PDB file of C-alpha atoms in Angstrom:
ATOM      1  CA  MET O   1      30.573 138.216-261.192  1.00 84.00           C
ATOM      2  CA  LEU O   2      30.653 140.040-257.973  1.00 94.00           C
ATOM      3  CA  SER O   3      30.180 144.132-258.796  1.00 90.00           C
ATOM      4  CA  GLU O   4      27.200 143.154-261.161  1.00 93.00           C
ATOM      5  CA  LEU O   5      25.191 141.466-258.219  1.00 96.00           C
ATOM      6  CA  LEU O   6      26.282 144.125-255.650  1.00 97.00           C
ATOM      7  CA  ASN O   7      25.735 147.740-257.155  1.00 96.00           C
ATOM      8  CA  LYS O   8      24.231 150.811-256.266  1.00 95.00           C
ATOM      9  CA  ASP O   9      20.718 149.368-255.931  1.00 97.00           C
ATOM     10  CA  THR O  10      21.795 146.554-253.557  1.00 98.00           C
ATOM     11  CA  ILE O  11      24.307 148.309-251.412  1.00 98.00           C
ATOM     12  CA  GLN O  12      22.769 150.134-248.362  1.00 98.00           C
ATOM     13  CA  ILE O  13      24.783 152.267-245.466  1.00 98.00           C
ATOM     14  CA  ALA O  14      23.005 152.407-242.188  1.00 98.00           C
ATOM     15  CA  ASN O  15      23.620 153.957-238.561  1.00 98.00           C
ATOM     16  CA  GLU O  16      22.974 151.228-236.691  1.00 97.00           C
ATOM     17  CA  VAL O  17      20.173 148.336-236.254  1.00 98.00           C
ATOM     18  CA  ASN O  18      18.770 146.947-232.818  1.00 98.00           C
ATOM     19  CA  ASN O  19      20.007 143.227-233.465  1.00 98.00           C
ATOM     20  CA  TRP O  20      21.411 140.871-235.856  1.00 98.00           C
ATOM     21  CA  GLN O  21      17.888 139.685-237.025  1.00 98.00           C
ATOM     22  CA  ASP O  22      17.156 143.179-237.745  1.00 98.00           C
ATOM     23  CA  ALA O  23      20.459 143.701-239.647  1.00 98.00           C
ATOM     24  CA  ILE O  24      19.530 140.469-241.971  1.00 98.00           C
ATOM     25  CA  ARG O  25      15.942 141.821-242.405  1.00 98.00           C
ATOM     26  CA  LEU O  26      17.248 145.287-243.661  1.00 98.00           C
ATOM     27  CA  ALA O  27      20.234 143.827-245.658  1.00 98.00           C
ATOM     28  CA  SER O  28      17.623 141.741-247.676  1.00 98.00           C
ATOM     29  CA  LEU O  29      15.177 144.484-248.199  1.00 98.00           C
ATOM     30  CA  PRO O  30      16.316 145.470-251.545  1.00 98.00           C
ATOM     31  CA  LEU O  31      16.339 141.862-252.805  1.00 98.00           C
ATOM     32  CA  LEU O  32      12.766 141.371-251.482  1.00 98.00           C
ATOM     33  CA  GLN O  33      11.656 144.699-253.113  1.00 98.00           C
ATOM     34  CA  GLN O  34      13.142 143.337-256.275  1.00 98.00           C
ATOM     35  CA  HIS O  35      11.442 140.284-256.150  1.00 98.00           C
ATOM     36  CA  LYS O  36      14.639 138.103-256.287  1.00 98.00           C
ATOM     37  CA  ILE O  37      13.824 136.654-252.865  1.00 98.00           C
ATOM     38  CA  GLU O  38      10.735 135.484-250.951  1.00 98.00           C
ATOM     39  CA  LYS O  39      10.116 136.924-247.452  1.00 98.00           C
ATOM     40  CA  ARG O  40      10.519 133.359-246.256  1.00 98.00           C
ATOM     41  CA  TYR O  41      13.953 133.328-247.310  1.00 98.00           C
ATOM     42  CA  ILE O  42      14.956 136.146-244.624  1.00 98.00           C
ATOM     43  CA  GLU O  43      13.690 133.969-241.895  1.00 98.00           C
ATOM     44  CA  ALA O  44      15.234 130.965-243.162  1.00 96.00           C
ATOM     45  CA  MET O  45      18.605 132.611-242.996  1.00 96.00           C
ATOM     46  CA  ILE O  46      17.765 133.689-239.302  1.00 97.00           C
ATOM     47  CA  HIS O  47      16.932 130.344-238.454  1.00 96.00           C
ATOM     48  CA  SER O  48      19.984 128.784-239.815  1.00 91.00           C
ATOM     49  CA  ILE O  49      21.989 131.077-237.694  1.00 92.00           C
ATOM     50  CA  GLU O  50      19.661 130.195-234.692  1.00 93.00           C
ATOM     51  CA  VAL O  51      20.429 126.227-235.262  1.00 89.00           C
ATOM     52  CA  HIS O  52      24.136 126.407-236.332  1.00 84.00           C
ATOM     53  CA  GLY O  53      25.373 129.592-234.716  1.00 83.00           C
ATOM     54  CA  PRO O  54      27.273 132.833-235.793  1.00 87.00           C
ATOM     55  CA  TYR O  55      29.252 130.806-238.131  1.00 85.00           C
ATOM     56  CA  ALA O  56      27.922 132.882-240.695  1.00 91.00           C
ATOM     57  CA  VAL O  57      30.481 135.512-239.292  1.00 94.00           C
ATOM     58  CA  LEU O  58      33.200 134.643-241.725  1.00 94.00           C
ATOM     59  CA  THR O  59      35.805 136.846-241.025  1.00 96.00           C
ATOM     60  CA  PRO O  60      35.987 139.396-238.091  1.00 97.00           C
ATOM     61  CA  LYS O  61      33.351 142.387-239.061  1.00 98.00           C
ATOM     62  CA  VAL O  62      31.592 140.713-241.630  1.00 98.00           C
ATOM     63  CA  ALA O  63      28.610 137.921-241.764  1.00 97.00           C
ATOM     64  CA  ILE O  64      27.463 136.292-244.986  1.00 96.00           C
ATOM     65  CA  PRO O  65      23.793 135.180-244.128  1.00 95.00           C
ATOM     66  CA  HIS O  66      22.443 132.486-246.482  1.00 94.00           C
ATOM     67  CA  ALA O  67      19.942 129.697-246.509  1.00 93.00           C
ATOM     68  CA  ARG O  68      19.249 126.680-249.115  1.00 92.00           C
ATOM     69  CA  PRO O  69      17.975 127.771-252.545  1.00 94.00           C
ATOM     70  CA  THR O  70      14.760 126.099-251.895  1.00 96.00           C
ATOM     71  CA  GLU O  71      14.049 128.314-249.001  1.00 96.00           C
ATOM     72  CA  GLY O  72      12.593 131.126-251.270  1.00 97.00           C
ATOM     73  CA  VAL O  73      15.349 132.257-254.117  1.00 97.00           C
ATOM     74  CA  LYS O  74      13.818 133.554-257.076  1.00 97.00           C
ATOM     75  CA  GLU O  75      17.174 134.894-258.816  1.00 97.00           C
ATOM     76  CA  LEU O  76      20.497 134.707-258.068  1.00 96.00           C
ATOM     77  CA  SER O  77      21.442 137.732-256.071  1.00 97.00           C
ATOM     78  CA  MET O  78      23.389 139.535-253.263  1.00 98.00           C
ATOM     79  CA  SER O  79      22.881 142.552-251.072  1.00 98.00           C
ATOM     80  CA  LEU O  80      25.332 144.507-248.721  1.00 98.00           C
ATOM     81  CA  LEU O  81      24.520 146.323-245.697  1.00 98.00           C
ATOM     82  CA  SER O  82      27.263 148.502-244.035  1.00 98.00           C
ATOM     83  CA  LEU O  83      26.614 149.793-240.362  1.00 98.00           C
ATOM     84  CA  GLN O  84      28.262 152.735-239.104  1.00 98.00           C
ATOM     85  CA  ASN O  85      27.810 151.048-235.488  1.00 98.00           C
ATOM     86  CA  PRO O  86      28.557 147.198-235.142  1.00 98.00           C
ATOM     87  CA  VAL O  87      25.708 144.590-234.346  1.00 98.00           C
ATOM     88  CA  GLN O  88      26.648 141.584-232.268  1.00 97.00           C
ATOM     89  CA  PHE O  89      26.356 138.374-234.136  1.00 96.00           C
ATOM     90  CA  GLY O  90      27.175 136.228-230.894  1.00 92.00           C
ATOM     91  CA  PRO O  91      29.560 137.006-227.920  1.00 90.00           C
ATOM     92  CA  ASP O  92      32.443 138.892-229.129  1.00 91.00           C
ATOM     93  CA  LYS O  93      31.059 138.805-232.883  1.00 95.00           C
ATOM     94  CA  PRO O  94      30.699 142.483-233.813  1.00 97.00           C
ATOM     95  CA  VAL O  95      29.622 143.026-237.655  1.00 98.00           C
ATOM     96  CA  TYR O  96      29.772 146.022-239.721  1.00 98.00           C
ATOM     97  CA  LEU O  97      29.240 144.272-242.939  1.00 98.00           C
ATOM     98  CA  ILE O  98      26.069 141.867-243.768  1.00 98.00           C
ATOM     99  CA  ILE O  99      26.249 140.274-247.075  1.00 98.00           C
ATOM    100  CA  VAL O 100      23.341 138.184-247.929  1.00 98.00           C
ATOM    101  CA  LEU O 101      23.706 135.598-250.480  1.00 96.00           C
ATOM    102  CA  ALA O 102      20.749 134.306-252.281  1.00 96.00           C
ATOM    103  CA  ALA O 103      21.779 131.513-254.459  1.00 94.00           C
ATOM    104  CA  ILE O 104      19.627 129.466-256.971  1.00 94.00           C
ATOM    105  CA  ASP O 105      21.687 126.081-257.258  1.00 91.00           C
ATOM    106  CA  ASP O 106      25.011 124.731-255.942  1.00 85.00           C
ATOM    107  CA  ALA O 107      27.155 126.298-258.780  1.00 86.00           C
ATOM    108  CA  SER O 108      25.959 129.366-260.420  1.00 87.00           C
ATOM    109  CA  HIS O 109      26.927 131.929-257.644  1.00 90.00           C
ATOM    110  CA  LEU O 110      30.642 130.626-257.226  1.00 90.00           C
ATOM    111  CA  ARG O 111      32.299 133.062-259.584  1.00 90.00           C
ATOM    112  CA  ALA O 112      30.987 135.782-257.434  1.00 94.00           C
ATOM    113  CA  LEU O 113      32.183 134.214-254.296  1.00 94.00           C
ATOM    114  CA  VAL O 114      35.731 133.742-255.732  1.00 94.00           C
ATOM    115  CA  ASP O 115      35.755 137.537-256.043  1.00 94.00           C
ATOM    116  CA  LEU O 116      34.046 138.030-252.724  1.00 96.00           C
ATOM    117  CA  THR O 117      37.133 135.959-251.231  1.00 95.00           C
ATOM    118  CA  GLN O 118      39.541 138.313-252.739  1.00 94.00           C
ATOM    119  CA  VAL O 119      37.858 141.083-251.204  1.00 96.00           C
ATOM    120  CA  LEU O 120      37.521 139.614-247.403  1.00 96.00           C
ATOM    121  CA  GLN O 121      40.844 137.968-247.200  1.00 94.00           C
ATOM    122  CA  GLU O 122      42.505 141.489-246.776  1.00 95.00           C
ATOM    123  CA  PRO O 123      41.390 142.996-243.183  1.00 96.00           C
ATOM    124  CA  THR O 124      42.358 146.550-244.575  1.00 97.00           C
ATOM    125  CA  GLN O 125      39.947 146.398-247.671  1.00 97.00           C
ATOM    126  CA  ILE O 126      37.024 145.500-244.899  1.00 98.00           C
ATOM    127  CA  ASP O 127      38.069 148.532-243.277  1.00 98.00           C
ATOM    128  CA  SER O 128      38.120 150.635-246.337  1.00 98.00           C
ATOM    129  CA  ILE O 129      34.793 149.751-247.399  1.00 98.00           C
ATOM    130  CA  ILE O 130      33.275 150.196-243.857  1.00 98.00           C
ATOM    131  CA  ALA O 131      34.950 153.598-244.087  1.00 98.00           C
ATOM    132  CA  CYS O 132      32.611 154.436-247.448  1.00 98.00           C
ATOM    133  CA  GLN O 133      29.897 156.918-246.622  1.00 97.00           C
ATOM    134  CA  LEU O 134      28.105 156.399-250.197  1.00 97.00           C
ATOM    135  CA  PRO O 135      27.130 153.092-251.653  1.00 97.00           C
ATOM    136  CA  GLU O 136      28.839 154.294-255.047  1.00 97.00           C
ATOM    137  CA  ASP O 137      32.070 154.282-253.034  1.00 98.00           C
ATOM    138  CA  ILE O 138      31.490 150.738-251.905  1.00 98.00           C
ATOM    139  CA  VAL O 139      30.850 149.684-255.654  1.00 96.00           C
ATOM    140  CA  GLU O 140      34.083 151.258-256.499  1.00 96.00           C
ATOM    141  CA  LYS O 141      36.092 149.521-253.899  1.00 96.00           C
ATOM    142  CA  ILE O 142      34.467 146.153-254.476  1.00 96.00           C
ATOM    143  CA  LYS O 143      35.313 146.536-258.107  1.00 94.00           C
ATOM    144  CA  GLN O 144      38.643 147.160-257.591  1.00 94.00           C
ATOM    145  CA  TYR O 145      39.451 144.458-255.184  1.00 94.00           C
ATOM    146  CA  ALA O 146      37.623 141.654-256.594  1.00 90.00           C
ATOM    147  CA  THR O 147      39.692 142.055-259.913  1.00 79.00           C
ATOM    148  CA  LYS O 148      43.117 143.053-258.817  1.00 70.00           C
ATOM    149  CA  GLU O 149      44.370 139.463-258.481  1.00 59.00           C
ATOM    150  CA  ARG O 150      43.066 138.643-262.137  1.00 50.00           C
ATOM    151  CA  LEU O 151      44.845 141.652-263.679  1.00 44.00           C
TER     152      LEU O 151
ATOM    153  CA  MET Z   1      45.463 113.795-247.617  1.00 96.00           C
ATOM    154  CA  LYS Z   2      42.061 114.669-247.660  1.00 97.00           C
ATOM    155  CA  ILE Z   3      40.692 117.969-246.119  1.00 98.00           C
ATOM    156  CA  LEU Z   4      37.015 118.463-245.979  1.00 97.00           C
ATOM    157  CA  VAL Z   5      35.810 122.136-245.420  1.00 97.00           C
ATOM    158  CA  VAL Z   6      32.302 122.185-243.643  1.00 95.00           C
ATOM    159  CA  CYS Z   7      29.611 124.775-243.020  1.00 89.00           C
ATOM    160  CA  GLY Z   8      25.938 125.077-242.437  1.00 83.00           C
ATOM    161  CA  ASN Z   9      24.554 124.199-245.681  1.00 79.00           C
ATOM    162  CA  GLY Z  10      27.377 123.623-247.901  1.00 76.00           C
ATOM    163  CA  LEU Z  11      26.467 126.746-250.185  1.00 81.00           C
ATOM    164  CA  GLY Z  12      28.779 130.062-249.478  1.00 85.00           C
ATOM    165  CA  SER Z  13      30.992 130.080-246.610  1.00 89.00           C
ATOM    166  CA  SER Z  14      32.580 126.625-247.176  1.00 92.00           C
ATOM    167  CA  PHE Z  15      33.388 127.364-250.623  1.00 93.00           C
ATOM    168  CA  MET Z  16      34.907 130.381-249.726  1.00 95.00           C
ATOM    169  CA  MET Z  17      36.877 128.792-246.942  1.00 96.00           C
ATOM    170  CA  ALA Z  18      38.273 126.014-249.298  1.00 96.00           C
ATOM    171  CA  LEU Z  19      39.399 128.635-251.457  1.00 96.00           C
ATOM    172  CA  THR Z  20      41.402 130.030-248.550  1.00 97.00           C
ATOM    173  CA  VAL Z  21      42.327 126.474-247.581  1.00 98.00           C
ATOM    174  CA  LYS Z  22      44.044 125.943-251.086  1.00 97.00           C
ATOM    175  CA  LYS Z  23      45.764 129.230-250.927  1.00 97.00           C
ATOM    176  CA  ALA Z  24      47.223 128.372-247.711  1.00 97.00           C
ATOM    177  CA  LEU Z  25      48.237 124.647-248.907  1.00 98.00           C
ATOM    178  CA  ALA Z  26      49.973 126.575-251.606  1.00 97.00           C
ATOM    179  CA  GLU Z  27      51.908 128.891-249.429  1.00 97.00           C
ATOM    180  CA  LEU Z  28      52.965 125.904-247.085  1.00 97.00           C
ATOM    181  CA  GLY Z  29      54.059 124.051-250.347  1.00 97.00           C
ATOM    182  CA  LYS Z  30      51.748 121.080-249.362  1.00 97.00           C
ATOM    183  CA  GLU Z  31      49.231 118.954-251.289  1.00 96.00           C
ATOM    184  CA  ALA Z  32      45.935 117.777-250.343  1.00 97.00           C
ATOM    185  CA  GLU Z  33      42.743 117.076-251.801  1.00 98.00           C
ATOM    186  CA  VAL Z  34      40.260 119.996-250.537  1.00 98.00           C
ATOM    187  CA  THR Z  35      36.477 119.705-251.067  1.00 96.00           C
ATOM    188  CA  HIS Z  36      33.588 121.373-249.382  1.00 95.00           C
ATOM    189  CA  THR Z  37      30.009 120.370-248.260  1.00 94.00           C
ATOM    190  CA  ASP Z  38      27.405 120.935-245.591  1.00 92.00           C
ATOM    191  CA  LEU Z  39      27.454 119.394-242.130  1.00 92.00           C
ATOM    192  CA  THR Z  40      24.704 116.724-242.648  1.00 91.00           C
ATOM    193  CA  THR Z  41      26.883 115.320-245.730  1.00 94.00           C
ATOM    194  CA  ALA Z  42      29.964 115.517-244.054  1.00 95.00           C
ATOM    195  CA  THR Z  43      28.833 113.340-241.023  1.00 94.00           C
ATOM    196  CA  ALA Z  44      28.745 110.373-243.771  1.00 94.00           C
ATOM    197  CA  GLU Z  45      31.957 111.339-245.671  1.00 95.00           C
ATOM    198  CA  LYS Z  46      35.483 110.328-244.626  1.00 96.00           C
ATOM    199  CA  ALA Z  47      38.362 112.920-244.728  1.00 97.00           C
ATOM    200  CA  ASP Z  48      41.586 112.973-242.978  1.00 97.00           C
ATOM    201  CA  VAL Z  49      40.824 116.315-241.801  1.00 98.00           C
ATOM    202  CA  TYR Z  50      37.331 118.314-240.986  1.00 98.00           C
ATOM    203  CA  ILE Z  51      37.933 121.937-241.073  1.00 97.00           C
ATOM    204  CA  GLY Z  52      35.336 124.687-240.347  1.00 96.00           C
ATOM    205  CA  ALA Z  53      34.028 127.358-237.786  1.00 93.00           C
ATOM    206  CA  GLY Z  54      34.082 125.940-234.074  1.00 90.00           C
ATOM    207  CA  ASP Z  55      30.288 126.107-233.811  1.00 86.00           C
ATOM    208  CA  ILE Z  56      29.796 123.795-237.048  1.00 90.00           C
ATOM    209  CA  VAL Z  57      32.894 121.083-236.843  1.00 94.00           C
ATOM    210  CA  ASP Z  58      32.166 120.627-233.108  1.00 93.00           C
ATOM    211  CA  GLN Z  59      29.061 119.014-233.890  1.00 93.00           C
ATOM    212  CA  LEU Z  60      31.304 116.249-236.246  1.00 95.00           C
ATOM    213  CA  ASP Z  61      33.663 115.710-233.319  1.00 95.00           C
ATOM    214  CA  ASN Z  62      32.929 111.831-232.199  1.00 94.00           C
ATOM    215  CA  GLY Z  63      36.447 111.282-230.744  1.00 95.00           C
ATOM    216  CA  MET Z  64      37.494 109.814-234.061  1.00 94.00           C
ATOM    217  CA  ARG Z  65      37.615 112.274-236.341  1.00 96.00           C
ATOM    218  CA  LYS Z  66      40.570 114.912-237.039  1.00 97.00           C
ATOM    219  CA  ILE Z  67      38.634 118.097-236.222  1.00 97.00           C
ATOM    220  CA  VAL Z  68      40.189 121.789-237.120  1.00 97.00           C
ATOM    221  CA  ARG Z  69      38.501 124.765-235.656  1.00 97.00           C
ATOM    222  CA  ILE Z  70      38.945 128.079-237.376  1.00 96.00           C
ATOM    223  CA  VAL Z  71      37.989 131.365-235.906  1.00 94.00           C
ATOM    224  CA  ASN Z  72      38.751 133.597-239.154  1.00 96.00           C
ATOM    225  CA  MET Z  73      37.585 131.583-241.953  1.00 95.00           C
ATOM    226  CA  MET Z  74      39.261 134.203-244.549  1.00 96.00           C
ATOM    227  CA  SER Z  75      42.601 134.127-242.865  1.00 97.00           C
ATOM    228  CA  ILE Z  76      45.290 132.446-244.799  1.00 97.00           C
ATOM    229  CA  ALA Z  77      47.497 132.849-241.749  1.00 97.00           C
ATOM    230  CA  GLU Z  78      45.350 131.203-239.179  1.00 98.00           C
ATOM    231  CA  ILE Z  79      44.623 128.199-241.420  1.00 98.00           C
ATOM    232  CA  LYS Z  80      48.474 127.660-242.412  1.00 98.00           C
ATOM    233  CA  SER Z  81      49.290 127.544-238.750  1.00 98.00           C
ATOM    234  CA  LYS Z  82      46.606 125.176-237.778  1.00 98.00           C
ATOM    235  CA  LEU Z  83      47.207 122.622-240.874  1.00 97.00           C
ATOM    236  CA  GLU Z  84      50.878 122.934-240.799  1.00 97.00           C
ATOM    237  CA  PRO Z  85      51.370 120.526-237.874  1.00 96.00           C
ATOM    238  CA  LEU Z  86      49.020 118.123-239.444  1.00 95.00           C
ATOM    239  CA  PHE Z  87      51.534 117.079-242.368  1.00 91.00           C
TER     240      PHE Z  87
END
């Protein structure tokens, strides 16, 4: 489930980045360091956006970059980078939250994505995550939002 | 009605958007078959409606398919307003 994947070791907060490519590289860093993805997966995510356009910006302020499992994923994982100042993913596509998805097959990550959908369907929840100053606070918010409809 | 939700590689965004489409349909009180896939597979798959981000579904637009372009893929309200006229 989502809060097992997004924890204090996979969540980062940064002031700003130079461009969306750097945003994806920085957001992916914990997964690279934990050997959950290979370096080529990061370039595959960037390539996917170059080819298909900024559709990874699923909802205003949030991008979910990802590529195919075969492009360098070793273990199902996710990471999150929260930016204090937005980075442009495309014309009029400012992004504050970059959530990297590394899936190993077509199915095992879907439970976490159900949770993530709960979090992202409410714009006020997105804003309150962006406002967090500590990764631990983001962990708590995600836990709270992801489970609220299942109670 | 068969609604196909399309994204670049069929793994993440199309699944999350399909969940949102299902919620939108429930709120509209409408029934439809909702499946999700990647762009390449979508070109070979028959559906009554193809829905996704503009960047993606525009590539499916051959003048014959019914295409719905979504800006905010997590917005139940936007999806409802764009699907309702199709029923």
